[in-house]
PDB file of C-alpha atoms in Angstrom:
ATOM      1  CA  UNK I 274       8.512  84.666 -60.643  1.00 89.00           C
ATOM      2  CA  UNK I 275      10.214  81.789 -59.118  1.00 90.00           C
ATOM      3  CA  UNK I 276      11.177  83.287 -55.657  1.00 92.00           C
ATOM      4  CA  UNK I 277       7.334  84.568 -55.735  1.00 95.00           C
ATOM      5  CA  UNK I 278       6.164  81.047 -56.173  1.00 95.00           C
ATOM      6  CA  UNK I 279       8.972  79.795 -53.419  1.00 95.00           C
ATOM      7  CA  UNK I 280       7.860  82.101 -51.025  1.00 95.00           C
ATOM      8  CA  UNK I 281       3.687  81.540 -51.560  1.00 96.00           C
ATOM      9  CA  UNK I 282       5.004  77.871 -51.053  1.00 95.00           C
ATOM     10  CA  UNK I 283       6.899  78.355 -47.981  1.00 96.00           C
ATOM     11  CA  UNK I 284       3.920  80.479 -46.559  1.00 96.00           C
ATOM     12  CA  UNK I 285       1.259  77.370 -47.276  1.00 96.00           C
ATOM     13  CA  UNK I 286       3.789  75.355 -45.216  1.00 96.00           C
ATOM     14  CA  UNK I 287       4.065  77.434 -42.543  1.00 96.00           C
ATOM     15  CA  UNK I 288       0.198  77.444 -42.448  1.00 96.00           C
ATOM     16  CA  UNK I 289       0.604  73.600 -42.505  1.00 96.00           C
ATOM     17  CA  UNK I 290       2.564  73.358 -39.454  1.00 96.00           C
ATOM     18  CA  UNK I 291       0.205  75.922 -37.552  1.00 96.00           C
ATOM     19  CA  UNK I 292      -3.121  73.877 -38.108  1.00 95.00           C
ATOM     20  CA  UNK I 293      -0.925  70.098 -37.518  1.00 95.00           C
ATOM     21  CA  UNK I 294       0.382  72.351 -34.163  1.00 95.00           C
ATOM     22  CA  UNK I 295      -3.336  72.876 -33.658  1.00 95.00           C
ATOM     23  CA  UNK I 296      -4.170  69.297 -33.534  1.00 94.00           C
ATOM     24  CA  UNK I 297      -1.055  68.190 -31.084  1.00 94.00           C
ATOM     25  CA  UNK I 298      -2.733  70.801 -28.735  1.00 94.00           C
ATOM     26  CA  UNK I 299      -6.068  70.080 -28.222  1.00 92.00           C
ATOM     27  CA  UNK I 300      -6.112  66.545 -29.944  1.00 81.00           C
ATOM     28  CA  UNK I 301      -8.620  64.417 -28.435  1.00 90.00           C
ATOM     29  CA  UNK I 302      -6.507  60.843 -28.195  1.00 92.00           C
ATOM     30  CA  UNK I 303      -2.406  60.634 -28.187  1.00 91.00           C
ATOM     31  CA  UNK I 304      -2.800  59.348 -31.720  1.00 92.00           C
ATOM     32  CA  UNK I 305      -4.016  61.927 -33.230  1.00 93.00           C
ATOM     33  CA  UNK I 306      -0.579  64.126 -31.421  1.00 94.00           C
ATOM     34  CA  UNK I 307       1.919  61.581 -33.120  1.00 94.00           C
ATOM     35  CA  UNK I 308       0.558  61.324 -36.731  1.00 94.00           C
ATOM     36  CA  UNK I 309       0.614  65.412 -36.314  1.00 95.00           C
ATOM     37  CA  UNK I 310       3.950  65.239 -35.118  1.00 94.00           C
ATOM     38  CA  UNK I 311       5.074  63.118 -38.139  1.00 94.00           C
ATOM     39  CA  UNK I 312       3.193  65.497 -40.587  1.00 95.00           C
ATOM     40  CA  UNK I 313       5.181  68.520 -38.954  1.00 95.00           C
ATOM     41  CA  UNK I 314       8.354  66.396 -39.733  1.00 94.00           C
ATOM     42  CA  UNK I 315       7.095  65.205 -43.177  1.00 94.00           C
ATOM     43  CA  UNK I 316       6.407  69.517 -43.769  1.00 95.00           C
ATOM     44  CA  UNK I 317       9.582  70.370 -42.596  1.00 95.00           C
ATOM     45  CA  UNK I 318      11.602  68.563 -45.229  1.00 95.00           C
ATOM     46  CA  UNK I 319       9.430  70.282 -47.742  1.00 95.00           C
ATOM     47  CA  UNK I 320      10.463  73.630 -46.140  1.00 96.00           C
ATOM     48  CA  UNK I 321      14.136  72.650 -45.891  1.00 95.00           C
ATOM     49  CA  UNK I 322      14.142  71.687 -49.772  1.00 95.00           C
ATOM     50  CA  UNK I 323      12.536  75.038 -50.656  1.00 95.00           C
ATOM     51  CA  UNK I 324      15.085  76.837 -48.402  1.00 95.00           C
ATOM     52  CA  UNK I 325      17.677  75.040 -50.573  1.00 95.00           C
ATOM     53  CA  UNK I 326      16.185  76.442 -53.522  1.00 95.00           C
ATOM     54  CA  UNK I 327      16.470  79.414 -52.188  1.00 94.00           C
ATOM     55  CA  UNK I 328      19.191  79.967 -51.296  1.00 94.00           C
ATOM     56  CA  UNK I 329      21.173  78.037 -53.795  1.00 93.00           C
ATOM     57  CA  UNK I 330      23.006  75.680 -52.134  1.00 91.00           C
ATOM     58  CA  UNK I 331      22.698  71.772 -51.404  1.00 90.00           C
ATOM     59  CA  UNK I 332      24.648  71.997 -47.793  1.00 89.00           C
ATOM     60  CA  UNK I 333      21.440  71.053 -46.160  1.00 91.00           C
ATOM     61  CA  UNK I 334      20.786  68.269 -48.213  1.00 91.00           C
ATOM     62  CA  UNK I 335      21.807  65.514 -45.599  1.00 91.00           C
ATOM     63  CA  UNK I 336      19.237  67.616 -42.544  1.00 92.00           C
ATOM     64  CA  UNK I 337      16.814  66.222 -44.937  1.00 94.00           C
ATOM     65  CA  UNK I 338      17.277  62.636 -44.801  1.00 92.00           C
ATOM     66  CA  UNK I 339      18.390  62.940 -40.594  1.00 93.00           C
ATOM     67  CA  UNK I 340      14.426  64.732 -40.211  1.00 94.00           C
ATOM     68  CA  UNK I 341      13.490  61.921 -42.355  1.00 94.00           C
ATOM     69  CA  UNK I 342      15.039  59.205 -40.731  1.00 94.00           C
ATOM     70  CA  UNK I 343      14.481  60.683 -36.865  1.00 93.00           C
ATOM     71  CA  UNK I 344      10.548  61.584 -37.471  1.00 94.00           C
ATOM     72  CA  UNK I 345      10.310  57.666 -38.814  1.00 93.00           C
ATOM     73  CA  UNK I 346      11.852  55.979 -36.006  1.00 94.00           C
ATOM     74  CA  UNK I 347      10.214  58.283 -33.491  1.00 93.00           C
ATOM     75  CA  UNK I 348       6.921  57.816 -34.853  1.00 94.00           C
ATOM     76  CA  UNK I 349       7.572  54.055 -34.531  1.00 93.00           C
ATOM     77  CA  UNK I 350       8.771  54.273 -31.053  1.00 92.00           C
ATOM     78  CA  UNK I 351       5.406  56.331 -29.770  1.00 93.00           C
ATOM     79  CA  UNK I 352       3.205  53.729 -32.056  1.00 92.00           C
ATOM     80  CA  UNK I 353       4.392  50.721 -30.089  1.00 90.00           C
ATOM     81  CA  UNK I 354       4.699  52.066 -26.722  1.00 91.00           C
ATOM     82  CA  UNK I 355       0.896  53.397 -27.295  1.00 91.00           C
ATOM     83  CA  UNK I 356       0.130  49.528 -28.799  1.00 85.00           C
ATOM     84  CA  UNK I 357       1.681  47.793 -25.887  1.00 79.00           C
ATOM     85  CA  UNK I 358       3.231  50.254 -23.407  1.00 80.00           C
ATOM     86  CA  UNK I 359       6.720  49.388 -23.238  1.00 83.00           C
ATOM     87  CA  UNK I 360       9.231  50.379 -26.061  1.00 83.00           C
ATOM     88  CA  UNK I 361      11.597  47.267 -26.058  1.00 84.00           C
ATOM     89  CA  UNK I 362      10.381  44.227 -25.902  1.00 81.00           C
ATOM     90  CA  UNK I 363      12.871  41.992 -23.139  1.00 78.00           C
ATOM     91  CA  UNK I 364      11.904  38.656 -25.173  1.00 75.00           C
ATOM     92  CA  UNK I 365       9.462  38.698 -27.868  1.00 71.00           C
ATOM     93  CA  UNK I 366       9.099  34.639 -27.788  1.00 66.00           C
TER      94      UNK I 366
ATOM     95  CA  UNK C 252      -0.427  39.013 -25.655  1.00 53.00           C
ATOM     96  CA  UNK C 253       1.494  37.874 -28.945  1.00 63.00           C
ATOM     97  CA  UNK C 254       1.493  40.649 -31.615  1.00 72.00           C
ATOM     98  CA  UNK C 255       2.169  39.733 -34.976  1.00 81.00           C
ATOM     99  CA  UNK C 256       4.500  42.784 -36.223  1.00 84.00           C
ATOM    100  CA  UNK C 257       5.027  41.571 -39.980  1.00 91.00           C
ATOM    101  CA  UNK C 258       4.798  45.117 -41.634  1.00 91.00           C
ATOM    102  CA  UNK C 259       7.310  46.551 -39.161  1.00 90.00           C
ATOM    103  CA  UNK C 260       9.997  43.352 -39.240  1.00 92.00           C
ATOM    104  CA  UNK C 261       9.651  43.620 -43.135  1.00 94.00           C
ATOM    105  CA  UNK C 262      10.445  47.688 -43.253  1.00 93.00           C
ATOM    106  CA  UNK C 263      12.998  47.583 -40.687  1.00 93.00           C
ATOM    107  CA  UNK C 264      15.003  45.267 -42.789  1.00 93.00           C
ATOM    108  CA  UNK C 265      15.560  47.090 -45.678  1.00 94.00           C
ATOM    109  CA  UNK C 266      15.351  50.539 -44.108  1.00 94.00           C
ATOM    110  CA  UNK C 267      18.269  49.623 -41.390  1.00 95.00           C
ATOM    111  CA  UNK C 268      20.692  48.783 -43.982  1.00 95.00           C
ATOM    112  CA  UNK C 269      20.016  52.665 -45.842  1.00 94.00           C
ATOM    113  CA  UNK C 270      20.128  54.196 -42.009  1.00 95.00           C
ATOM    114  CA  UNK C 271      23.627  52.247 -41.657  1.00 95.00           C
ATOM    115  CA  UNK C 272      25.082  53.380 -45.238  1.00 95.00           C
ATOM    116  CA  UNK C 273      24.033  57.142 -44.738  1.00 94.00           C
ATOM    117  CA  UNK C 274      25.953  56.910 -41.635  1.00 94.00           C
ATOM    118  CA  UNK C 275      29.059  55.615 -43.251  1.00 94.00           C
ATOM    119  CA  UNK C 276      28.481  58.681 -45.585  1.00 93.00           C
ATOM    120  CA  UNK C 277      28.218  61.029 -43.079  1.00 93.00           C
ATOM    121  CA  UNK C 278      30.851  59.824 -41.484  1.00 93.00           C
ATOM    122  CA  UNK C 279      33.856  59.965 -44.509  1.00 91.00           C
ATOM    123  CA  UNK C 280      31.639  63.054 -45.910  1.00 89.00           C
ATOM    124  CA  UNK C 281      32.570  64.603 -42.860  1.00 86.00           C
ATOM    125  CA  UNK C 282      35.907  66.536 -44.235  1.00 84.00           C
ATOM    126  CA  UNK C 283      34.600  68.692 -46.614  1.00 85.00           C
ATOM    127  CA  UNK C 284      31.450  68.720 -46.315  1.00 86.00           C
ATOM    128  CA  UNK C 285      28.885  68.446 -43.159  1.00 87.00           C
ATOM    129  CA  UNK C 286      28.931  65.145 -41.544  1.00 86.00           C
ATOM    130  CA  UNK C 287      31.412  63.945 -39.645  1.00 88.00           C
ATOM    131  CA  UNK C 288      32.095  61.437 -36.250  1.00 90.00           C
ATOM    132  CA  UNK C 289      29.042  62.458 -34.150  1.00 93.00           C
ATOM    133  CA  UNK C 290      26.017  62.623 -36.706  1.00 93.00           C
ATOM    134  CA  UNK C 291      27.549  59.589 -38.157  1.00 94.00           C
ATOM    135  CA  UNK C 292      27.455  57.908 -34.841  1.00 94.00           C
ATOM    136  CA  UNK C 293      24.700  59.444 -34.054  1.00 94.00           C
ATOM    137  CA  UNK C 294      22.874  57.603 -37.367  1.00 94.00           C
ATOM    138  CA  UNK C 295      24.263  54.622 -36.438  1.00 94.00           C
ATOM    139  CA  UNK C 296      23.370  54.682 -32.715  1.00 95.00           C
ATOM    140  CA  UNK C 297      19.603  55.475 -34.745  1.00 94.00           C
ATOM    141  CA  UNK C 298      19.730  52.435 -36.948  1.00 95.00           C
ATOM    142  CA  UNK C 299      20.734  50.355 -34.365  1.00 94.00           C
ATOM    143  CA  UNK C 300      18.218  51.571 -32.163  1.00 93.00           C
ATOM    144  CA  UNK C 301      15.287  50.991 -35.157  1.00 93.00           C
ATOM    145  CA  UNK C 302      16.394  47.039 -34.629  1.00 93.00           C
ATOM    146  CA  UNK C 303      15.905  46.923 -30.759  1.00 91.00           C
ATOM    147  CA  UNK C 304      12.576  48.559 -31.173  1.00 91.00           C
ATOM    148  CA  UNK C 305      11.249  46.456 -34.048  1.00 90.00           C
ATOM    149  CA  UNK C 306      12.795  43.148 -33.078  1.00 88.00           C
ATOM    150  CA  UNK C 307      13.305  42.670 -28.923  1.00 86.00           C
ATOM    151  CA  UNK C 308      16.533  43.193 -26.623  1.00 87.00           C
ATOM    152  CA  UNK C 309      17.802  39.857 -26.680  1.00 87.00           C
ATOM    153  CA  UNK C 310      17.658  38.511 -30.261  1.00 88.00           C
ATOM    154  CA  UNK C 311      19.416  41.808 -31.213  1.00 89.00           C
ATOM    155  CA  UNK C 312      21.549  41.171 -28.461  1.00 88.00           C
ATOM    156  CA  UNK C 313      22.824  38.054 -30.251  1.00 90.00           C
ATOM    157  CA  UNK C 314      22.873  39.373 -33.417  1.00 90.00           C
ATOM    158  CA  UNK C 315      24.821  42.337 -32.897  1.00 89.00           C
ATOM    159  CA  UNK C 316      26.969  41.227 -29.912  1.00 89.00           C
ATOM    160  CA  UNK C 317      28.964  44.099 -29.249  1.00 87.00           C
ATOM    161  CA  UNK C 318      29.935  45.591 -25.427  1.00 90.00           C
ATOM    162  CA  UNK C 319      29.095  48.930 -25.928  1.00 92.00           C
ATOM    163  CA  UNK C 320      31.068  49.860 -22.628  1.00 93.00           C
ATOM    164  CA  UNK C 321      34.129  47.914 -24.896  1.00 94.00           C
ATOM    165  CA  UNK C 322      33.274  50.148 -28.100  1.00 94.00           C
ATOM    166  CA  UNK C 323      33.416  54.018 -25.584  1.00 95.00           C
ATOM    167  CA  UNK C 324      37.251  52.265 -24.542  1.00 95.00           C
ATOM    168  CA  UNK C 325      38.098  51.379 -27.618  1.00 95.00           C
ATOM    169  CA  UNK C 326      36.889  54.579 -29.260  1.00 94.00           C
ATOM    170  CA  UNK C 327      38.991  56.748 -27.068  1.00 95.00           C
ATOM    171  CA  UNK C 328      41.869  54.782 -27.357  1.00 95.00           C
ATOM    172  CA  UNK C 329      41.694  55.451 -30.838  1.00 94.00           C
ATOM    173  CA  UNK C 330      41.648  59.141 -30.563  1.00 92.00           C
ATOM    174  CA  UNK C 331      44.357  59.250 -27.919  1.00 92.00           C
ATOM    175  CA  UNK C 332      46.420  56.806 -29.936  1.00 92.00           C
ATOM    176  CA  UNK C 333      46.789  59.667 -33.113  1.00 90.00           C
ATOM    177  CA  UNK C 334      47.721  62.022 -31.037  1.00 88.00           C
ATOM    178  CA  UNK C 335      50.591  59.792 -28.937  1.00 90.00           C
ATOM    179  CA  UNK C 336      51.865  58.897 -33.008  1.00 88.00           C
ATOM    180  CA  UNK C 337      52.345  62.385 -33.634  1.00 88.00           C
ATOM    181  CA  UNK C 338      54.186  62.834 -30.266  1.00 89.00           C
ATOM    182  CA  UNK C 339      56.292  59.226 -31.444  1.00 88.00           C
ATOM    183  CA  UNK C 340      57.613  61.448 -34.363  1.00 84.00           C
ATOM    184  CA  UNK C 341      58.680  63.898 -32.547  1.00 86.00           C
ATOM    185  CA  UNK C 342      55.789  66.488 -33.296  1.00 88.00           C
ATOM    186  CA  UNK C 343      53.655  68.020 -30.793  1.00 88.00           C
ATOM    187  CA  UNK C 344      50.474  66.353 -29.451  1.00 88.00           C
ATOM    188  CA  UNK C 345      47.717  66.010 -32.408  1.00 83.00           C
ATOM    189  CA  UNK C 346      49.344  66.903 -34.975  1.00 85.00           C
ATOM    190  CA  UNK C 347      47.460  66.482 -38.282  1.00 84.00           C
ATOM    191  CA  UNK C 348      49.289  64.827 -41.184  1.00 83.00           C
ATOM    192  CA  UNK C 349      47.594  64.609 -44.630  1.00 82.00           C
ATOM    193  CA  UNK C 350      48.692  63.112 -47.712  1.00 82.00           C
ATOM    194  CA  UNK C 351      47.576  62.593 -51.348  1.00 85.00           C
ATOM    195  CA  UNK C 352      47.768  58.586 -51.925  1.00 83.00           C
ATOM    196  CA  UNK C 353      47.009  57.009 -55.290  1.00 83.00           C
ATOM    197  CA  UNK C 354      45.425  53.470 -54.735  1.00 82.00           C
ATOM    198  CA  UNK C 355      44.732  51.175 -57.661  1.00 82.00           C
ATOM    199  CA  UNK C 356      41.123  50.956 -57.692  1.00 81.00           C
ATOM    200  CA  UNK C 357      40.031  54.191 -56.065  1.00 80.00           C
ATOM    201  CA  UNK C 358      42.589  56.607 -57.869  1.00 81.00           C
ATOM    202  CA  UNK C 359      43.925  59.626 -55.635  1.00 85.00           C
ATOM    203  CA  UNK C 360      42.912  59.711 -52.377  1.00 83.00           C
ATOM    204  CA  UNK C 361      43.410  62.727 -49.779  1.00 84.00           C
ATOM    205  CA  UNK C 362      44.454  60.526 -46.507  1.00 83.00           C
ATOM    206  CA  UNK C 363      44.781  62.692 -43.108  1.00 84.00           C
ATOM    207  CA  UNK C 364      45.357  61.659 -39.288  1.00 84.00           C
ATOM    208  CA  UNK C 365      41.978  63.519 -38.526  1.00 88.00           C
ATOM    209  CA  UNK C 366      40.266  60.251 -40.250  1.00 90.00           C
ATOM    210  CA  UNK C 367      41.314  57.918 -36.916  1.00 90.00           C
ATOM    211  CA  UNK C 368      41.143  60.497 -34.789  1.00 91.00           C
ATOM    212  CA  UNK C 369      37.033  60.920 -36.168  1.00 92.00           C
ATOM    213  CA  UNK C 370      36.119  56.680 -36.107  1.00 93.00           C
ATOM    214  CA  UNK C 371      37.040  57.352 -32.080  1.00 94.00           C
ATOM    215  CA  UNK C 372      34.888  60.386 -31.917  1.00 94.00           C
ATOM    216  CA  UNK C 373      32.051  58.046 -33.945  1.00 95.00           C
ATOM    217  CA  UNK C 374      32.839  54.960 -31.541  1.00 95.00           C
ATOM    218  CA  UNK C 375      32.447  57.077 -28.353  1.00 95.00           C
ATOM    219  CA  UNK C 376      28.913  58.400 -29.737  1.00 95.00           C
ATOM    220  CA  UNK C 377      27.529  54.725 -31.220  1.00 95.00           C
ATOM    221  CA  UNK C 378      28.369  54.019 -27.314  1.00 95.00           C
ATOM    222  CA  UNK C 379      26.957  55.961 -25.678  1.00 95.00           C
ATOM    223  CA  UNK C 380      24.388  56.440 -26.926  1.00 94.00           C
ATOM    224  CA  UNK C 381      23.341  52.600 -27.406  1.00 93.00           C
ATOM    225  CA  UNK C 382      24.581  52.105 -23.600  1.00 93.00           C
ATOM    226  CA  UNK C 383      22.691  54.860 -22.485  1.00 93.00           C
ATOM    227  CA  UNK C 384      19.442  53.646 -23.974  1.00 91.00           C
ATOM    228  CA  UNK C 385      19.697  50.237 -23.261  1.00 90.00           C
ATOM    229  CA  UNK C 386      20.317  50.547 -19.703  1.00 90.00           C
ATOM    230  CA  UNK C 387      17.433  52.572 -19.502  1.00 88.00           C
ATOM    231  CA  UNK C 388      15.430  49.961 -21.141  1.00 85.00           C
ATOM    232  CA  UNK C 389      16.275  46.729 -19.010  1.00 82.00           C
ATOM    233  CA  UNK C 390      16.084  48.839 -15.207  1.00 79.00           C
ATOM    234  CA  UNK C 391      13.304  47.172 -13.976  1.00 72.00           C
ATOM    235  CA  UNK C 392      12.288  49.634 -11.210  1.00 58.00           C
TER     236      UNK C 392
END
């Protein structure tokens, strides 16, 4: 019952990724291609967690937290060089 | 144009400080279970990077005022350096020692060589990477 549920689970994801992948391709503005980016990242910790269920094991419990922490600081980098077109600001006063 | 990036300052103070002590866990989870020098450094090199974006290149510059072309020397002295101790004692070149220590606070600890031999492998990566990046960032052409 539980690897049925796992599995329906992992499926919906996988359809998650497919219609965000959708909307990187033929999204009208480069916004709309990073906040799908960051939802693929945000659905592929889900996926990794289920995985770990699983497969009964906690090894992958730290690729969790690097997605986490690389789809945040990438999604920050693309926000501000769309906002002001360079990444790193020389001298912000 | 002055933007007023309150939201982003705020976050990137308390979420550099988590960045920075996953890395450190990474890096001494590293023996037994996965982590180790580069994803450590690797974090690091990220949280570091999550400054220079939010704040700008030269306030970070004298916050953190390290020479990252210093910290690739250093590192790799380091690493060479456990392998010319082994040599010193007679033992061929990197030869791993590990020992089972009991320290007051911390109780028994499992000290190896591999431990020095991993903060070079982590210095080399925070390094490069950072020096990479940043040299990238201030070419003005």
């Amino acid at each position: 019952m539980l690897n049925i549920s796992l599995n329906i689970a992992l499926i919906v994801m996988s359809m998650a990724i497919v219609v965000c992948f959708i909307r990187i391709i033929k999204g009208p503005t480069m916004s709309d291609r990073v906040v799908a980016l960051d939802t693929i990242g945000i659905t592929l910790i889900g996926i990794i967690g289920i995985i770990m269920v699983i497969q009964n094991t906690i090894a992958y419990a730290e690729v969790i937290l690097v997605i986490a922490i690389l789809a945040f600081i990438g999604t920050i980098a693309l926000a501000k060089f769309i906002e002001g077109g360079v990444i790193f600001d020389r001298d912000r006063n | 144009m002055r933007k007023n990036l309150l939201m982003l300052h705020t976050v990137t103070r308390i979420v550099v400080f988590i960045i920075l002590a996953f890395s450190v866990f990474l890096f001494f989870a590293g023996h037994n279970n996965p982590g180790g020098g580069f994803i450590g450094g690797l974090m690091t090199a990220a949280a570091l990077l999550l400054l220079y974006v939010a704040f700008d290149v030269k306030t970070i510059k004298q916050v953190i005022p390290f020479n990252y072309t210093t910290m690739i020397g250093v590192g790799l002295l380091i690493a060479i350096g456990t392998g010319v101790a082994s040599m010193l004692g007679g033992f061929p070149f990197l030869t791993q020692f590990d020992r089972y220590v009991t320290v007051p606070v911390l109780g028994k600890l499992h000290l190896t060589t591999a431990l020095p031999f991993d903060l070079g492998v982590y210095l080399v990566v925070v390094g490069v990477a950072l020096l990479s990046i940043l040299s990238i960032a201030e070419d003005d052409a």
